[in-house]
mmCIF file of C-alpha atoms in Angstrom:
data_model
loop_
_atom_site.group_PDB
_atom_site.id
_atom_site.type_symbol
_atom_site.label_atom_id
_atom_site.label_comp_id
_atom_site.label_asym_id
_atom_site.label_seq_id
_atom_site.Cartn_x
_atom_site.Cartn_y
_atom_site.Cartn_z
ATOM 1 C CA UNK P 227 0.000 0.000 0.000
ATOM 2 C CA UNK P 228 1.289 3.331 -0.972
ATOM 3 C CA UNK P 229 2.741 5.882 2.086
ATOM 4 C CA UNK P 230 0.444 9.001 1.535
ATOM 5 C CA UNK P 231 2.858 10.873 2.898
ATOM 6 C CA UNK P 232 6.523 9.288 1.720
ATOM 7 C CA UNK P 233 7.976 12.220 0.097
ATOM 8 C CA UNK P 234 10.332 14.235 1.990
ATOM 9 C CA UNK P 235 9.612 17.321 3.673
ATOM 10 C CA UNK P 236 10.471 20.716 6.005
ATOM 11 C CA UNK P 237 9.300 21.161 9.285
ATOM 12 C CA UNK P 238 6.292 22.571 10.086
ATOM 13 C CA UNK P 239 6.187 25.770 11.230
ATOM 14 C CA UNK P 240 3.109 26.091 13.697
ATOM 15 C CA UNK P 241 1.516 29.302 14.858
ATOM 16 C CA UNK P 242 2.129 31.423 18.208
ATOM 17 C CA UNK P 243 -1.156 31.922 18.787
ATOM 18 C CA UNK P 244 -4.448 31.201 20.963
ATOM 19 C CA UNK P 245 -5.253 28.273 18.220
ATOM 20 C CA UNK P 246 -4.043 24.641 20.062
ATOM 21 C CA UNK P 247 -1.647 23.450 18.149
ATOM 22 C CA UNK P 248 -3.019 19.984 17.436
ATOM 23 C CA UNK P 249 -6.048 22.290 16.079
ATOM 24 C CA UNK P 250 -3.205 23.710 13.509
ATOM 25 C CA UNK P 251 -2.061 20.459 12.798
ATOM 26 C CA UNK P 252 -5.532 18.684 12.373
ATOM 27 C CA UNK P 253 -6.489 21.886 9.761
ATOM 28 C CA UNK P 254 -3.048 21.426 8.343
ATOM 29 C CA UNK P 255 -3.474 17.128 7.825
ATOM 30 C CA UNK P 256 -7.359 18.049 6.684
ATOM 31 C CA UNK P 257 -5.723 20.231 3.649
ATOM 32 C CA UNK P 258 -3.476 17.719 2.395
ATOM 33 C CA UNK P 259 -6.413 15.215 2.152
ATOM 34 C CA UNK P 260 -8.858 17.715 0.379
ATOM 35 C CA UNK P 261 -5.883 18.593 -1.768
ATOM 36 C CA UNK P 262 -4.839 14.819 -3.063
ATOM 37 C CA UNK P 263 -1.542 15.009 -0.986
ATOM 38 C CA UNK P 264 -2.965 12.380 0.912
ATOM 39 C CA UNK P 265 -5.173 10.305 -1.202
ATOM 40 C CA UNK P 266 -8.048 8.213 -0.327
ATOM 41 C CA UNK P 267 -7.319 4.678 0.785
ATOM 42 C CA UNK P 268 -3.700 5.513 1.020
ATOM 43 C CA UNK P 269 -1.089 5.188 4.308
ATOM 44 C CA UNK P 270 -0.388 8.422 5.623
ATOM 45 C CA UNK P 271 3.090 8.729 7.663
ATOM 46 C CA UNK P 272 3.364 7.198 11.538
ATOM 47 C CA UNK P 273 2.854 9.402 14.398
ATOM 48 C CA UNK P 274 5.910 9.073 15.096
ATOM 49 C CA UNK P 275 7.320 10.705 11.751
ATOM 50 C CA UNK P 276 4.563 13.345 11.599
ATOM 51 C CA UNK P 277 6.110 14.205 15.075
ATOM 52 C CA UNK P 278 9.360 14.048 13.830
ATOM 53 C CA UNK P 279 7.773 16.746 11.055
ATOM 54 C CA UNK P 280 5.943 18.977 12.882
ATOM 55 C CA UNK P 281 8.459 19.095 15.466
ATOM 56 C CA UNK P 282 5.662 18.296 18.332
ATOM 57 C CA UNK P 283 4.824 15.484 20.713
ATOM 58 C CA UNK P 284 3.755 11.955 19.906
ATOM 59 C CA UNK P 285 0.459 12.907 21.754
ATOM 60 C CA UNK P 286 -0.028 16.214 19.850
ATOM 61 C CA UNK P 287 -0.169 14.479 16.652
ATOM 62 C CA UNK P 288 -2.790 11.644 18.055
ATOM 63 C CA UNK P 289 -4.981 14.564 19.169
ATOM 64 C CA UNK P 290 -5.045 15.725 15.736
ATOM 65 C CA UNK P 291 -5.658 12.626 14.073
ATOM 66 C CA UNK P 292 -8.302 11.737 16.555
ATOM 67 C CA UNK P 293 -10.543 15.064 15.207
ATOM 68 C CA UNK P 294 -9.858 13.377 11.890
ATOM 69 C CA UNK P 295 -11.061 9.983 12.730
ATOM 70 C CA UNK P 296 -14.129 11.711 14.201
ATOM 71 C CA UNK P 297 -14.893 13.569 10.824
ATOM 72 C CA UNK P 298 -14.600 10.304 9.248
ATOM 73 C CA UNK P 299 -11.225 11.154 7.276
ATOM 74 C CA UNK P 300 -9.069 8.386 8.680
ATOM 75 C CA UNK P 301 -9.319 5.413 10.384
ATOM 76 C CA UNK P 302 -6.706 3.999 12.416
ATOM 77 C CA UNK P 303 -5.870 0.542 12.484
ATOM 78 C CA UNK P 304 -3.223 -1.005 15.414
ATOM 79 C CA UNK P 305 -0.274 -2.612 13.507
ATOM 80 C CA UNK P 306 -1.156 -1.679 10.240
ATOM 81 C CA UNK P 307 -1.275 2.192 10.218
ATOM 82 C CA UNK P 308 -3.302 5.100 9.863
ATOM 83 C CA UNK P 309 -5.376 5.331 6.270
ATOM 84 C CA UNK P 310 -7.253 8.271 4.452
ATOM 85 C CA UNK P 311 -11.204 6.934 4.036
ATOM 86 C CA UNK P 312 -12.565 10.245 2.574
ATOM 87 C CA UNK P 313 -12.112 13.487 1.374
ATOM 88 C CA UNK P 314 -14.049 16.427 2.093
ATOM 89 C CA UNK P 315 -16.792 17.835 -0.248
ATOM 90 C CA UNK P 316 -14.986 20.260 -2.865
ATOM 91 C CA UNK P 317 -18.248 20.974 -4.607
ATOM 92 C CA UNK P 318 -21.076 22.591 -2.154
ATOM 93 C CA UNK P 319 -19.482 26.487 -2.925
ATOM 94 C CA UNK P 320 -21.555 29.178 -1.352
ATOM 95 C CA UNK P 321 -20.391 32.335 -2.844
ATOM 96 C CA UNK P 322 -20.628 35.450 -1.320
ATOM 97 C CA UNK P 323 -22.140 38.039 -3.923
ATOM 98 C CA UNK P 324 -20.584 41.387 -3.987
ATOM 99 C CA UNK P 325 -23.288 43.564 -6.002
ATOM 100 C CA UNK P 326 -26.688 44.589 -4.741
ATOM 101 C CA UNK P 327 -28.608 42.273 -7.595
ATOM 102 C CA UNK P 328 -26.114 39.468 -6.473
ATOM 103 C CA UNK P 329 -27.442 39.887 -2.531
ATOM 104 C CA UNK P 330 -30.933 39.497 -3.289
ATOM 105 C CA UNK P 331 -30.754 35.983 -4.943
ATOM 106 C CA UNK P 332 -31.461 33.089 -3.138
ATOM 107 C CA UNK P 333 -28.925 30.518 -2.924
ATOM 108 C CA UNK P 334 -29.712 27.508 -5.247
ATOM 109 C CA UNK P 335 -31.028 24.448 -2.991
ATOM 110 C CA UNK P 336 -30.410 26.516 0.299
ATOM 111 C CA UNK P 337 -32.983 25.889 3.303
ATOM 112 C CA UNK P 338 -33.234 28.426 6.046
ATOM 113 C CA UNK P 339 -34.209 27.734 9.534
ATOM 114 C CA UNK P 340 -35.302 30.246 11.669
ATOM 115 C CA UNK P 341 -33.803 28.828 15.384
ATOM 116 C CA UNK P 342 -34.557 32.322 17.111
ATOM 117 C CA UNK P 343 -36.832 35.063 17.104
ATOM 118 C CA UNK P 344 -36.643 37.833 19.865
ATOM 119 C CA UNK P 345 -38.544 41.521 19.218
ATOM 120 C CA UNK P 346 -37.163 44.702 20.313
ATOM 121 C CA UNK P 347 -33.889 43.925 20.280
ATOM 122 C CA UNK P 348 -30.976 46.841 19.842
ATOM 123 C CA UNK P 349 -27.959 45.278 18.059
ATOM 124 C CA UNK P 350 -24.442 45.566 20.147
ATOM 125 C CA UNK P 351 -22.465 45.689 17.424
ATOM 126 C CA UNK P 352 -23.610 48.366 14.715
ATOM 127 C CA UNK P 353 -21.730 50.499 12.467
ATOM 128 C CA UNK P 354 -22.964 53.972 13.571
ATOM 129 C CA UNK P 355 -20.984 55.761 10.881
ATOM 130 C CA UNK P 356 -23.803 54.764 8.461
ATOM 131 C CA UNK P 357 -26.890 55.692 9.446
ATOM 132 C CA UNK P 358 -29.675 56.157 12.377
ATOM 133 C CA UNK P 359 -30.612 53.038 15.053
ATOM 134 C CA UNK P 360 -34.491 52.398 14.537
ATOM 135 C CA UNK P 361 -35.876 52.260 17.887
ATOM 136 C CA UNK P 362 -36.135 48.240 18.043
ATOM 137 C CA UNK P 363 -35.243 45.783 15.942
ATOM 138 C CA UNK P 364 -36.531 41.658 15.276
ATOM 139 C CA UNK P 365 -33.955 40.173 15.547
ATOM 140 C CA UNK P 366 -33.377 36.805 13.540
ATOM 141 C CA UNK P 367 -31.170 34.085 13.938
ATOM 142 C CA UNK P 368 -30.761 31.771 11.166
ATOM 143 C CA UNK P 369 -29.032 28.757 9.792
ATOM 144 C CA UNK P 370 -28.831 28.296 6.226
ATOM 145 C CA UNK P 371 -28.072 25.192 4.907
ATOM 146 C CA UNK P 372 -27.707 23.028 1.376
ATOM 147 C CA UNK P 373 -27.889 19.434 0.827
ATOM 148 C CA UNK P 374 -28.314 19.062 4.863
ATOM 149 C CA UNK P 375 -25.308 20.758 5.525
ATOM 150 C CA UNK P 376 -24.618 24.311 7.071
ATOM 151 C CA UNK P 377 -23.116 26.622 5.736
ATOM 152 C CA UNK P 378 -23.820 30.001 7.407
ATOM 153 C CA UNK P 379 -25.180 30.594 10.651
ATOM 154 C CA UNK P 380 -26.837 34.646 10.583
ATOM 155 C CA UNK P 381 -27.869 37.070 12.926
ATOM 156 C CA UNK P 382 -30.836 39.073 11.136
ATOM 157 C CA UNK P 383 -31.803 42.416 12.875
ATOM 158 C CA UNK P 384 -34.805 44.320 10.727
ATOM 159 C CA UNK P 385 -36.538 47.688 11.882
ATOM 160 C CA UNK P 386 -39.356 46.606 13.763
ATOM 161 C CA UNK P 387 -41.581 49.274 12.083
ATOM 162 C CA UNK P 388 -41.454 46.966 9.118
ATOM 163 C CA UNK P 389 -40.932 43.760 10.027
ATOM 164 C CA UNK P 390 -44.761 43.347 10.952
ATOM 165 C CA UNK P 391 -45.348 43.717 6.848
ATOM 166 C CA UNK P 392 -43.154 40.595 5.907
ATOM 167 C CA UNK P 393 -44.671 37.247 4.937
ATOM 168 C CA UNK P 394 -43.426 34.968 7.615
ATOM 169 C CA UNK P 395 -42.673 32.448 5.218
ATOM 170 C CA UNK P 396 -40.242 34.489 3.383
ATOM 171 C CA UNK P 397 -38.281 34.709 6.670
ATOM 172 C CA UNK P 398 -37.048 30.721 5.487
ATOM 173 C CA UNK P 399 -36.888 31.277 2.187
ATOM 174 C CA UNK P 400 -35.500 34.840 1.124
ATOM 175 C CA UNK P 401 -32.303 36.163 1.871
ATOM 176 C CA UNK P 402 -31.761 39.510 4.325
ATOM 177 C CA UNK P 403 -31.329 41.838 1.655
ATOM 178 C CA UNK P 404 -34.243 40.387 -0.138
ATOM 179 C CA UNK P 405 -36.430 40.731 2.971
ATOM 180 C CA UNK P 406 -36.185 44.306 3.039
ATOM 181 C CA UNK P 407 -36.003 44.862 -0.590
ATOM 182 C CA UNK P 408 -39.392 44.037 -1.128
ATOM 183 C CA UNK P 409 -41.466 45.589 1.784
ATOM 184 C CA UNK P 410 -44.210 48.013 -0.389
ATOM 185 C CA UNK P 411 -42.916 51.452 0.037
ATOM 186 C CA UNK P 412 -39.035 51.178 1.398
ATOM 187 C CA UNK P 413 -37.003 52.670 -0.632
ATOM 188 C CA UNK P 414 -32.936 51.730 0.025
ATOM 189 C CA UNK P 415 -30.694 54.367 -0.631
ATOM 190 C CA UNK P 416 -27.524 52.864 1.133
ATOM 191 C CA UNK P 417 -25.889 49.600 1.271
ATOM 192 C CA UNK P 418 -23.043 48.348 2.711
ATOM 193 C CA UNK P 419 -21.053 45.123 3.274
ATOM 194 C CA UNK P 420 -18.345 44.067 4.866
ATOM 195 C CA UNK P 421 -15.886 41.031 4.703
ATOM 196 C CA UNK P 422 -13.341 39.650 7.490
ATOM 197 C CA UNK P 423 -12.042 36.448 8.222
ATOM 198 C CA UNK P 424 -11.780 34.607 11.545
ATOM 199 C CA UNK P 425 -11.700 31.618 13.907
ATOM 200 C CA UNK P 426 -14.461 29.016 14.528
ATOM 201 C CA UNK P 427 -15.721 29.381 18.599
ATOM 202 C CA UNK P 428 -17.121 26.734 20.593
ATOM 203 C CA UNK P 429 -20.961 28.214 19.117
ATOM 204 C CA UNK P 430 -20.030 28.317 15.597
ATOM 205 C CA UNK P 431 -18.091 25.158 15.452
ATOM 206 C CA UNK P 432 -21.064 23.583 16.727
ATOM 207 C CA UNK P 433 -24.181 25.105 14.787
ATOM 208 C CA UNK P 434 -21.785 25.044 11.666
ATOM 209 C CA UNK P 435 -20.265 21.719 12.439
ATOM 210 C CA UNK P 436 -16.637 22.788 11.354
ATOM 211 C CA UNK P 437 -14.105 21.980 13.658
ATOM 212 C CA UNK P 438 -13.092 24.383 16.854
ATOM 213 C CA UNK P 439 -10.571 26.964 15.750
ATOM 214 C CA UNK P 440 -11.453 26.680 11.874
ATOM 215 C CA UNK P 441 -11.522 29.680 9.647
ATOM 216 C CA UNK P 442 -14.675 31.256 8.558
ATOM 217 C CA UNK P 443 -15.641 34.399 7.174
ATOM 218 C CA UNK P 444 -17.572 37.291 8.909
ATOM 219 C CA UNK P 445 -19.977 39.165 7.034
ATOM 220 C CA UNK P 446 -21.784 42.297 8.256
ATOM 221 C CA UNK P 447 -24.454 43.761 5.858
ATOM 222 C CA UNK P 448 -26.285 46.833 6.424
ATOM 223 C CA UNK P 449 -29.506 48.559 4.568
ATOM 224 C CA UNK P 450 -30.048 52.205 5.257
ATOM 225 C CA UNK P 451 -33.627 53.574 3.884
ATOM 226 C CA UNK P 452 -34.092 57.469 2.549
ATOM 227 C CA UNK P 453 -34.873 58.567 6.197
ATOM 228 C CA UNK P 454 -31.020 57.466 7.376
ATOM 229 C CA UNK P 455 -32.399 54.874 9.382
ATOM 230 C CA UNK P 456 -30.386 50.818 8.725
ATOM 231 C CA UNK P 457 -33.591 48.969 8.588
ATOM 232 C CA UNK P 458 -31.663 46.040 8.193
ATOM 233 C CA UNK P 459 -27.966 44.996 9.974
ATOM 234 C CA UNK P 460 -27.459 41.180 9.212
ATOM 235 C CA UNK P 461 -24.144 39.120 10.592
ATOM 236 C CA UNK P 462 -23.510 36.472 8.794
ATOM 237 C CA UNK P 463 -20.782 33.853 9.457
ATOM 238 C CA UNK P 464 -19.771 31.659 6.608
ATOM 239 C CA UNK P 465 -17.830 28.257 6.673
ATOM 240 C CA UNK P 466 -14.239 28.801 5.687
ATOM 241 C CA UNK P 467 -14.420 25.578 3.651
ATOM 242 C CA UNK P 468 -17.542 25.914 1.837
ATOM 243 C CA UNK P 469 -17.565 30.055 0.887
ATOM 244 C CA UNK P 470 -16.009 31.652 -2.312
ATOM 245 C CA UNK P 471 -15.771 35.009 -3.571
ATOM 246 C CA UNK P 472 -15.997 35.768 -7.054
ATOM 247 C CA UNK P 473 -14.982 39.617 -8.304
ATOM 248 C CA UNK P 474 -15.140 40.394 -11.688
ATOM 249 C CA UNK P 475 -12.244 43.350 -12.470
ATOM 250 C CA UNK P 476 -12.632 44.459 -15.856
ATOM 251 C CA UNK P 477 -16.626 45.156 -16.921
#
């Protein structure tokens, strides 16, 4: 059986940061199976040499195997080694648009589930420089999900002035933007949306199901009507693995 992982290599160089290390090292091993380094049904190197490698512990590299063997990539087998079962998924994209006509669209397949619902609500965490605070705020928080998997977990605020004249059944099938878009008479003269990228928590690596410490991407929205009020400020947080971002640079 071919070694997955016989070629000859540097040292890894982990992180100095908050991030466990066999968290690095299990989203380090999880990229060379989802690139074809490590191949399905192939022998990846011992523990010993991926200690060797990474320049870690014995027990720091069966920590980060274990997560793998939990996700179903590996399975380890006593005297015979350590083999690659599965890749991850390559195909279930999610792209984040980045044009107004682009936000409204619903993604293809995508289910929504609305797992909270709280009314007059005042966001913590709103970009004043903007526009006006309505004076409360439904606030939303949803999963959104294809093919039974999740891929962004959103926290929906939407002037409460307004959110009494939306369908309820568009609040599990139509995007944020699209929610406010098409209340009769609200007119958007402002929109804004931000991009950042950061680490999976304890709460998103559960209602996301990506591992603790993964990346994902952060993705505030806002919707400011002709009277300067944001009638809508949605926080979305994307899976790392499963969100793309397509810009066109020439027209």
């Amino acid at each position: 059986m071919q070694n997955a992982g016989s070629k000859s290599r540097t040292a890894v160089a982990l992180r100095k940061s908050a991030v466990a290390r066999y968290l690095q090292l299990a989203a380090l091993f999880r990229r060379r199976i989802e690139t074809g380094e490590w191949v399905v049904d192939a022998r990846i190197p011992t523990v010993e040499e991926l200690a060797k490698e990474c320049g870690v512990a014995n027990m720091t590299i069966r920590q980060a195997l274990g997560i793998l063997e939990q996700e179903g990539l590996i399975e380890r087998f006593r005297a015979k080694g350590t083999f690659v079962r599965k890749s991850n998924r390559h195909d279930l994209w999610c792209e984040v648009q980045t044009d107004w006509s682009g936000l409204l669209m619903s993604r293809d397949n995508a289910q929504i589930e609305v797992i909270s619902s709280e009314n007059s609500v005042i966001p913590s965490d709103h970009p004043t420089e903007v526009g006006d605070l309505a004076p409360g705020y439904l606030h939303l928080r949803r999963v959104h999900r294809r093919d039974n998997e999740a891929f962004l977990l959103a926290d929906v605020y939407i002037d409460e002035r307004i959110s009494a004249k939306i369908d309820e059944k568009d609040l599990t099938s139509k995007t944020s933007m699209r929610l406010i878009a098409d209340v009769p008479g609200i007119n958007i003269v402002d929109a804004r949306q931000v991009l950042t990228i950061g680490l999976a928590d304890p709460e998103i690596s559960e209602l996301l199901g990506v591992p603790l410490g993964d990346p994902v991407a952060y993705v505030k929205r806002v919707a400011v009507a002709e009277d300067g009020t944001m009638v809508l400020i949605a926080n979305g947080i994307y899976r790392g693995d499963m969100v793309r971002i397509d810009i066109k640079l020439l027209t």
